[in-house]
mmCIF file of C-alpha atoms in Angstrom:
data_model
loop_
_atom_site.group_PDB
_atom_site.id
_atom_site.type_symbol
_atom_site.label_atom_id
_atom_site.label_comp_id
_atom_site.label_asym_id
_atom_site.label_seq_id
_atom_site.Cartn_x
_atom_site.Cartn_y
_atom_site.Cartn_z
ATOM 1 C CA MET A 408 51.348 155.340 58.945
ATOM 2 C CA ASP A 409 48.350 153.270 60.005
ATOM 3 C CA LEU A 410 48.274 152.300 63.723
ATOM 4 C CA PRO A 411 44.893 150.654 64.337
ATOM 5 C CA GLY A 412 46.134 148.823 67.417
ATOM 6 C CA LEU A 413 47.251 152.081 69.019
ATOM 7 C CA ASP A 414 43.859 153.703 68.372
ATOM 8 C CA ALA A 415 42.124 150.782 70.009
ATOM 9 C CA ILE A 416 44.304 151.046 73.115
ATOM 10 C CA VAL A 417 43.623 154.800 73.469
ATOM 11 C CA THR A 418 39.865 154.225 73.075
ATOM 12 C CA LEU A 419 39.946 151.467 75.723
ATOM 13 C CA ARG A 420 41.840 153.624 78.189
ATOM 14 C CA SER A 421 39.421 156.537 77.764
ATOM 15 C CA SER A 422 36.479 154.224 78.356
ATOM 16 C CA VAL A 423 38.055 152.812 81.521
ATOM 17 C CA SER A 424 38.855 156.327 82.815
ATOM 18 C CA GLN A 425 35.242 157.339 82.328
ATOM 19 C CA LEU A 426 33.969 154.305 84.230
ATOM 20 C CA ALA A 427 36.476 154.513 87.136
ATOM 21 C CA PRO A 428 35.934 157.252 89.803
ATOM 22 C CA SER A 429 38.518 159.983 89.802
ATOM 23 C CA LYS A 430 40.780 160.771 92.785
ATOM 24 C CA ALA A 431 38.958 164.052 93.264
ATOM 25 C CA GLU A 432 35.629 162.220 93.562
ATOM 26 C CA GLU A 433 37.151 159.709 96.020
ATOM 27 C CA LEU A 434 38.590 162.580 98.087
ATOM 28 C CA THR A 435 35.237 164.304 98.119
ATOM 29 C CA ALA A 436 33.592 161.170 99.456
ATOM 30 C CA GLU A 437 36.191 160.913 102.218
ATOM 31 C CA GLU A 438 35.706 164.564 103.095
ATOM 32 C CA ARG A 439 31.971 164.008 103.317
ATOM 33 C CA ALA A 440 32.526 161.134 105.727
ATOM 34 C CA LEU A 441 34.839 163.309 107.848
ATOM 35 C CA ASP A 442 32.295 166.131 107.806
ATOM 36 C CA TRP A 443 29.665 163.789 109.222
ATOM 37 C CA TRP A 444 32.019 162.770 112.005
ATOM 38 C CA SER A 445 32.813 166.439 112.712
ATOM 39 C CA LEU A 446 29.123 167.286 112.814
ATOM 40 C CA ALA A 447 28.470 164.425 115.222
ATOM 41 C CA ALA A 448 31.324 165.649 117.442
ATOM 42 C CA ILE A 449 30.007 169.209 117.724
ATOM 43 C CA ALA A 450 26.322 168.223 117.883
ATOM 44 C CA PRO A 451 26.173 168.295 121.728
ATOM 45 C CA ALA A 452 27.615 171.828 121.790
ATOM 46 C CA ILE A 453 25.117 172.959 119.146
ATOM 47 C CA ILE A 454 22.218 171.433 121.093
ATOM 48 C CA ILE A 455 23.321 173.170 124.307
ATOM 49 C CA LEU A 456 23.725 176.483 122.452
ATOM 50 C CA LEU A 457 20.255 176.165 120.937
ATOM 51 C CA GLY A 458 18.886 175.380 124.397
ATOM 52 C CA PHE A 459 20.431 178.551 125.822
ATOM 53 C CA LEU A 460 19.098 180.593 122.899
ATOM 54 C CA PHE A 461 15.625 179.166 123.439
ATOM 55 C CA LEU A 462 15.714 180.066 127.137
ATOM 56 C CA PHE A 463 16.973 183.557 126.339
ATOM 57 C CA PHE A 464 14.260 184.319 123.804
ATOM 58 C CA TYR A 465 11.658 182.764 126.071
ATOM 59 C CA GLY A 466 12.816 185.131 128.808
ATOM 60 C CA VAL A 467 12.485 188.061 126.389
ATOM 61 C CA PHE A 468 8.940 186.887 125.603
ATOM 62 C CA GLN A 469 8.154 186.665 129.319
ATOM 63 C CA SER A 470 9.273 190.274 129.766
ATOM 64 C CA LEU A 471 6.523 191.288 127.344
ATOM 65 C CA THR A 472 3.773 189.605 129.368
ATOM 66 C CA ASP A 473 2.116 190.069 132.752
ATOM 67 C CA LEU A 474 3.185 186.593 133.894
ATOM 68 C CA ARG A 475 2.719 186.240 137.634
ATOM 69 C CA PHE A 476 2.628 183.264 139.986
ATOM 70 C CA GLY A 477 -0.921 182.057 140.617
ATOM 71 C CA ARG A 478 -2.420 183.910 137.662
ATOM 72 C CA PRO A 479 -4.010 181.353 135.274
ATOM 73 C CA LEU A 480 -4.111 183.678 132.247
ATOM 74 C CA VAL A 481 -1.080 185.406 130.780
ATOM 75 C CA HIS A 482 -1.587 188.486 128.624
ATOM 76 C CA PHE A 483 0.785 190.080 126.164
ATOM 77 C CA VAL A 484 1.446 193.621 127.425
ATOM 78 C CA GLY A 485 4.232 194.698 125.082
ATOM 79 C CA LEU A 486 6.654 197.210 126.572
ATOM 80 C CA SER A 487 4.454 198.016 129.570
ATOM 81 C CA ASN A 488 6.844 196.310 131.997
ATOM 82 C CA TYR A 489 9.766 198.391 130.715
ATOM 83 C CA ALA A 490 7.702 201.595 130.840
ATOM 84 C CA ALA A 491 6.731 200.861 134.429
ATOM 85 C CA LEU A 492 10.356 200.169 135.374
ATOM 86 C CA ILE A 493 11.837 203.395 134.061
ATOM 87 C CA LYS A 494 9.273 205.392 136.036
ATOM 88 C CA THR A 495 10.432 203.990 139.386
ATOM 89 C CA GLU A 496 13.297 205.357 141.478
ATOM 90 C CA ASP A 497 14.271 201.832 142.568
ATOM 91 C CA PHE A 498 15.096 200.879 138.969
ATOM 92 C CA TRP A 499 17.445 203.819 138.448
ATOM 93 C CA ASN A 500 19.010 203.167 141.839
ATOM 94 C CA SER A 501 19.717 199.593 140.702
ATOM 95 C CA VAL A 502 21.256 200.780 137.434
ATOM 96 C CA ARG A 503 23.465 203.199 139.353
ATOM 97 C CA ALA A 504 24.473 200.550 141.889
ATOM 98 C CA THR A 505 25.291 198.079 139.089
ATOM 99 C CA PHE A 506 27.653 200.468 137.320
ATOM 100 C CA VAL A 507 29.245 201.705 140.550
ATOM 101 C CA TYR A 508 29.923 198.151 141.688
ATOM 102 C CA ALA A 509 31.226 196.878 138.341
ATOM 103 C CA GLY A 510 33.242 199.964 137.420
ATOM 104 C CA SER A 511 34.898 200.327 140.824
ATOM 105 C CA ALA A 512 35.721 196.632 141.144
ATOM 106 C CA VAL A 513 37.206 196.272 137.634
ATOM 107 C CA PHE A 514 39.267 199.467 137.901
ATOM 108 C CA ILE A 515 40.763 198.582 141.297
ATOM 109 C CA GLU A 516 41.382 194.976 140.259
ATOM 110 C CA ALA A 517 43.242 196.180 137.167
ATOM 111 C CA LEU A 518 45.524 198.394 139.275
ATOM 112 C CA PHE A 519 46.237 195.754 141.904
ATOM 113 C CA GLY A 520 46.581 193.031 139.259
ATOM 114 C CA LEU A 521 49.142 195.145 137.421
ATOM 115 C CA ALA A 522 51.112 195.649 140.640
ATOM 116 C CA LEU A 523 51.010 191.939 141.479
ATOM 117 C CA ALA A 524 52.020 190.937 137.942
ATOM 118 C CA LYS A 525 54.992 193.292 138.100
ATOM 119 C CA LEU A 526 55.902 191.807 141.467
ATOM 120 C CA PHE A 527 55.684 188.247 140.111
ATOM 121 C CA ALA A 528 58.012 189.206 137.259
ATOM 122 C CA THR A 529 60.774 189.746 139.830
ATOM 123 C CA GLU A 530 62.612 187.212 141.941
ATOM 124 C CA VAL A 531 62.104 188.814 145.344
ATOM 125 C CA LEU A 532 61.135 186.625 148.290
ATOM 126 C CA LEU A 533 57.604 188.012 148.532
ATOM 127 C CA ALA A 534 56.907 187.061 144.912
ATOM 128 C CA ARG A 535 58.086 183.483 145.481
ATOM 129 C CA LEU A 536 55.876 183.204 148.562
ATOM 130 C CA MET A 537 52.756 184.585 146.877
ATOM 131 C CA ARG A 538 52.878 182.652 143.592
ATOM 132 C CA PRO A 539 51.673 179.308 145.019
ATOM 133 C CA VAL A 540 48.689 180.855 146.871
ATOM 134 C CA ILE A 541 47.559 183.537 144.428
ATOM 135 C CA LEU A 542 44.922 181.256 142.889
ATOM 136 C CA LEU A 543 43.198 180.373 146.174
ATOM 137 C CA PRO A 544 40.520 183.120 146.000
ATOM 138 C CA LEU A 545 39.634 182.120 142.438
ATOM 139 C CA VAL A 546 38.985 178.453 143.242
ATOM 140 C CA LEU A 547 36.560 179.207 146.082
ATOM 141 C CA PRO A 548 32.825 179.171 145.191
ATOM 142 C CA PRO A 549 31.442 182.745 145.192
ATOM 143 C CA MET A 550 28.714 181.871 147.696
ATOM 144 C CA SER A 551 31.332 180.431 150.065
ATOM 145 C CA VAL A 552 33.320 183.645 149.699
ATOM 146 C CA ALA A 553 30.192 185.657 150.518
ATOM 147 C CA LEU A 554 29.434 183.654 153.652
ATOM 148 C CA MET A 555 33.051 183.780 154.798
ATOM 149 C CA TRP A 556 33.289 187.553 154.444
ATOM 150 C CA THR A 557 29.865 188.052 156.034
ATOM 151 C CA THR A 558 31.185 186.355 159.153
ATOM 152 C CA MET A 559 34.474 188.245 159.065
ATOM 153 C CA MET A 560 32.723 191.608 158.601
ATOM 154 C CA ASP A 561 30.292 191.208 161.474
ATOM 155 C CA PRO A 562 30.359 194.565 163.317
ATOM 156 C CA GLN A 563 30.292 192.928 166.763
ATOM 157 C CA SER A 564 32.284 189.712 166.543
ATOM 158 C CA GLY A 565 33.975 189.831 163.127
ATOM 159 C CA ILE A 566 37.725 189.458 162.830
ATOM 160 C CA MET A 567 38.007 192.480 160.532
ATOM 161 C CA ASN A 568 37.036 194.905 163.284
ATOM 162 C CA TYR A 569 39.327 193.066 165.698
ATOM 163 C CA LEU A 570 42.260 193.615 163.319
ATOM 164 C CA LEU A 571 41.311 197.276 163.002
ATOM 165 C CA SER A 572 41.226 197.606 166.777
ATOM 166 C CA LEU A 573 44.819 196.348 166.953
ATOM 167 C CA ALA A 574 45.779 199.302 164.770
ATOM 168 C CA GLY A 575 43.836 201.707 166.976
ATOM 169 C CA ILE A 576 40.943 202.119 164.517
ATOM 170 C CA GLY A 577 37.361 202.090 165.765
ATOM 171 C CA ARG A 578 34.623 199.712 164.686
ATOM 172 C CA PHE A 579 33.638 199.795 161.028
ATOM 173 C CA ALA A 580 30.049 199.049 159.974
ATOM 174 C CA TRP A 581 31.089 197.152 156.810
ATOM 175 C CA ILE A 582 27.979 195.596 155.180
ATOM 176 C CA SER A 583 25.616 196.711 157.977
ATOM 177 C CA ASP A 584 25.455 200.367 156.976
ATOM 178 C CA PRO A 585 24.097 201.743 153.661
ATOM 179 C CA SER A 586 27.016 204.175 153.388
ATOM 180 C CA THR A 587 29.678 201.444 153.640
ATOM 181 C CA ALA A 588 27.939 198.364 152.208
ATOM 182 C CA MET A 589 28.927 199.029 148.578
ATOM 183 C CA ILE A 590 32.543 199.706 149.563
ATOM 184 C CA SER A 591 32.615 196.411 151.440
ATOM 185 C CA LEU A 592 31.221 194.492 148.462
ATOM 186 C CA VAL A 593 33.799 196.041 146.133
ATOM 187 C CA PHE A 594 36.490 195.060 148.638
ATOM 188 C CA ILE A 595 35.279 191.429 148.585
ATOM 189 C CA ASP A 596 35.195 191.392 144.781
ATOM 190 C CA VAL A 597 38.700 192.859 144.575
ATOM 191 C CA TRP A 598 40.020 190.230 146.993
ATOM 192 C CA THR A 599 38.408 187.457 144.971
ATOM 193 C CA TYR A 600 39.210 188.414 141.379
ATOM 194 C CA THR A 601 42.428 190.435 141.449
ATOM 195 C CA PRO A 602 44.420 187.208 140.836
ATOM 196 C CA PHE A 603 42.612 186.864 137.496
ATOM 197 C CA PHE A 604 44.049 190.187 136.341
ATOM 198 C CA ALA A 605 47.456 189.366 137.815
ATOM 199 C CA LEU A 606 47.783 186.090 135.910
ATOM 200 C CA ILE A 607 46.791 187.541 132.529
ATOM 201 C CA ILE A 608 48.995 190.612 132.907
ATOM 202 C CA PHE A 609 51.885 188.447 134.126
ATOM 203 C CA ALA A 610 51.552 186.356 130.949
ATOM 204 C CA GLY A 611 51.762 189.569 128.930
ATOM 205 C CA LEU A 612 54.900 190.672 130.772
ATOM 206 C CA GLN A 613 56.518 187.302 130.134
ATOM 207 C CA GLY A 614 55.815 187.688 126.423
ATOM 208 C CA ILE A 615 57.834 190.911 126.085
ATOM 209 C CA ASN A 616 61.157 190.342 124.381
ATOM 210 C CA GLU A 617 64.032 190.994 126.764
ATOM 211 C CA GLU A 618 65.906 192.754 123.970
ATOM 212 C CA VAL A 619 63.313 195.536 124.060
ATOM 213 C CA ARG A 620 63.989 196.178 127.750
ATOM 214 C CA GLU A 621 67.743 195.993 127.166
ATOM 215 C CA ALA A 622 67.544 198.534 124.363
ATOM 216 C CA ALA A 623 65.623 200.895 126.664
ATOM 217 C CA ARG A 624 68.282 200.522 129.367
ATOM 218 C CA VAL A 625 71.067 201.188 126.874
ATOM 219 C CA ASN A 626 69.306 204.406 125.851
ATOM 220 C CA GLY A 627 69.246 205.511 129.475
ATOM 221 C CA ALA A 628 65.690 204.596 130.517
ATOM 222 C CA LYS A 629 65.331 203.927 134.230
ATOM 223 C CA GLY A 630 63.055 201.313 135.827
ATOM 224 C CA TRP A 631 59.870 203.415 135.970
ATOM 225 C CA ALA A 632 60.462 204.901 132.529
ATOM 226 C CA THR A 633 60.891 201.428 131.053
ATOM 227 C CA PHE A 634 57.647 200.314 132.659
ATOM 228 C CA LEU A 635 55.599 203.374 131.674
ATOM 229 C CA TYR A 636 56.825 203.826 128.095
ATOM 230 C CA ILE A 637 57.823 200.296 127.063
ATOM 231 C CA GLU A 638 56.076 197.618 129.118
ATOM 232 C CA LEU A 639 52.750 199.277 129.879
ATOM 233 C CA PRO A 640 51.831 200.029 126.228
ATOM 234 C CA LEU A 641 52.741 196.444 125.273
ATOM 235 C CA ILE A 642 50.629 194.836 128.010
ATOM 236 C CA ALA A 643 47.699 197.263 127.660
ATOM 237 C CA PRO A 644 45.779 194.798 125.400
ATOM 238 C CA TYR A 645 46.152 192.120 128.093
ATOM 239 C CA VAL A 646 44.792 194.490 130.733
ATOM 240 C CA LEU A 647 41.801 195.382 128.560
ATOM 241 C CA ILE A 648 40.926 191.820 127.577
ATOM 242 C CA ALA A 649 40.948 190.864 131.258
ATOM 243 C CA ALA A 650 38.780 193.910 131.946
ATOM 244 C CA VAL A 651 36.286 192.757 129.297
ATOM 245 C CA PHE A 652 35.769 189.392 130.977
ATOM 246 C CA ARG A 653 35.610 190.877 134.457
ATOM 247 C CA LEU A 654 33.218 193.636 133.380
ATOM 248 C CA ILE A 655 30.807 191.060 131.968
ATOM 249 C CA GLU A 656 30.885 189.065 135.181
ATOM 250 C CA SER A 657 30.719 192.109 137.466
ATOM 251 C CA LEU A 658 27.673 193.550 135.715
ATOM 252 C CA ASN A 659 25.987 190.156 136.188
ATOM 253 C CA GLN A 660 27.291 189.592 139.730
ATOM 254 C CA PHE A 661 24.747 187.925 141.979
ATOM 255 C CA ASP A 662 26.328 185.378 144.324
ATOM 256 C CA ILE A 663 28.611 187.679 146.322
ATOM 257 C CA ILE A 664 26.030 190.456 146.639
ATOM 258 C CA PHE A 665 23.045 188.275 147.492
ATOM 259 C CA GLY A 666 25.112 186.106 149.828
ATOM 260 C CA THR A 667 26.257 189.107 151.884
ATOM 261 C CA THR A 668 23.653 191.886 151.782
ATOM 262 C CA GLN A 669 20.747 190.529 149.654
ATOM 263 C CA GLY A 670 20.575 193.999 148.119
ATOM 264 C CA GLY A 671 20.509 195.869 151.433
ATOM 265 C CA PRO A 672 20.767 197.632 153.745
ATOM 266 C CA GLY A 673 17.794 199.384 152.217
ATOM 267 C CA ASN A 674 18.472 199.459 148.484
ATOM 268 C CA SER A 675 22.118 200.481 148.702
ATOM 269 C CA THR A 676 23.450 197.333 146.991
ATOM 270 C CA ALA A 677 20.362 196.261 145.020
ATOM 271 C CA VAL A 678 22.047 195.771 141.635
ATOM 272 C CA LEU A 679 19.919 194.724 138.657
ATOM 273 C CA SER A 680 20.574 190.996 139.011
ATOM 274 C CA VAL A 681 19.549 190.984 142.681
ATOM 275 C CA ARG A 682 16.491 193.172 142.064
ATOM 276 C CA ALA A 683 15.422 190.868 139.238
ATOM 277 C CA TYR A 684 15.679 187.852 141.541
ATOM 278 C CA VAL A 685 13.698 189.573 144.298
ATOM 279 C CA THR A 686 11.046 190.748 141.830
ATOM 280 C CA ALA A 687 10.633 187.364 140.151
ATOM 281 C CA PHE A 688 11.085 184.844 142.982
ATOM 282 C CA GLN A 689 10.082 186.769 146.088
ATOM 283 C CA ASN A 690 7.438 189.114 144.725
ATOM 284 C CA LEU A 691 6.469 186.441 142.140
ATOM 285 C CA ALA A 692 6.190 188.995 139.321
ATOM 286 C CA PHE A 693 7.981 186.921 136.691
ATOM 287 C CA GLY A 694 7.221 189.241 133.785
ATOM 288 C CA ARG A 695 8.644 192.284 135.571
ATOM 289 C CA GLY A 696 11.673 190.275 136.741
ATOM 290 C CA ALA A 697 12.357 189.077 133.183
ATOM 291 C CA ALA A 698 12.226 192.695 132.016
ATOM 292 C CA LEU A 699 14.891 193.604 134.576
ATOM 293 C CA MET A 700 17.135 190.815 133.338
ATOM 294 C CA VAL A 701 16.700 191.916 129.714
ATOM 295 C CA VAL A 702 17.703 195.454 130.709
ATOM 296 C CA ASN A 703 20.719 194.023 132.513
ATOM 297 C CA TRP A 704 21.636 192.053 129.382
ATOM 298 C CA ILE A 705 21.395 195.188 127.218
ATOM 299 C CA LEU A 706 23.682 197.099 129.588
ATOM 300 C CA VAL A 707 26.207 194.245 129.555
ATOM 301 C CA LEU A 708 26.085 194.122 125.749
ATOM 302 C CA VAL A 709 26.667 197.867 125.355
ATOM 303 C CA ALA A 710 29.472 197.995 127.934
ATOM 304 C CA THR A 711 31.195 194.934 126.470
ATOM 305 C CA PHE A 712 30.947 196.294 122.927
ATOM 306 C CA ALA A 713 32.572 199.552 124.053
ATOM 307 C CA MET A 714 35.386 197.710 125.853
ATOM 308 C CA VAL A 715 36.050 195.467 122.855
ATOM 309 C CA LYS A 716 36.256 198.523 120.569
ATOM 310 C CA LEU A 717 38.753 200.083 122.994
ATOM 311 C CA TRP A 718 40.757 196.849 123.094
ATOM 312 C CA ARG A 719 40.947 196.695 119.297
ATOM 313 C CA PHE A 720 42.066 200.315 119.127
ATOM 314 C CA VAL A 721 44.826 199.767 121.703
ATOM 315 C CA ARG A 722 45.928 196.503 120.093
ATOM 316 C CA ASN A 723 46.225 198.153 116.664
ATOM 317 C CA ARG A 724 48.290 200.953 118.188
ATOM 318 C CA VAL A 725 50.630 198.428 119.793
ATOM 319 C CA ILE A 726 50.955 196.299 116.665
#
């Protein structure tokens, strides 16, 4: 059967389909337009990130030079600044002070934050009174916190010693004595950042299914047993992720320490960040100060990597 008209129609349709853009091509064009808009939206963030990366690598380059204020020529000295640092007792004292400060503060904050979170999970009167004010230490600028506690810890006229005297306790040196300065700084840090732990751990407690607790009670588990064997393993990832963020900030802490003791008395609280500032902006040895900051960054990176590995291990055990 001869259908010439039908063949002509099929040929015409195929020609038109070849000339007209397909839906896939139109969709690709739309996606390209959306990609340009997305790129324009994130461009400011990319520019800021590149700026930070440039400053970081420029700081690393400075640590490899003998850059000093007033010196017209800058020479590349390689790892000489790092070699000179590790030979000094002050450097190792700063490393020790940095880890003592950060480790003590994060550990105590985790314990107190866990206690506060457990308290907030109840309906007792103390919990209802503390919930509205728990965020107050976090919203204060760190330098304001440092100045406030410096005044309160004054050995002669500070209110802290006055409160101790009401309890029959003698004067405490607080930040004025090398043997108590670090303890005082850890106390200030704990007061300031324990609410951060409490809020994150409280969120973890709220996420536990009530049926899990009920099943533990039915099987005869008491309050402490339920907390130790049911709740604590489930909120352990929350505790560790809060510890990661606080460890990063504590290892880099500058405001509270410099605002209270400026690294003293002596070198008892001269953590790496404070020593780097003193070396670069008071002694005007910018190359040596940059080397201290690079060492501080390496320590933060190693400690954070270890904490993240621990967090992943605990999370996988829980899941």
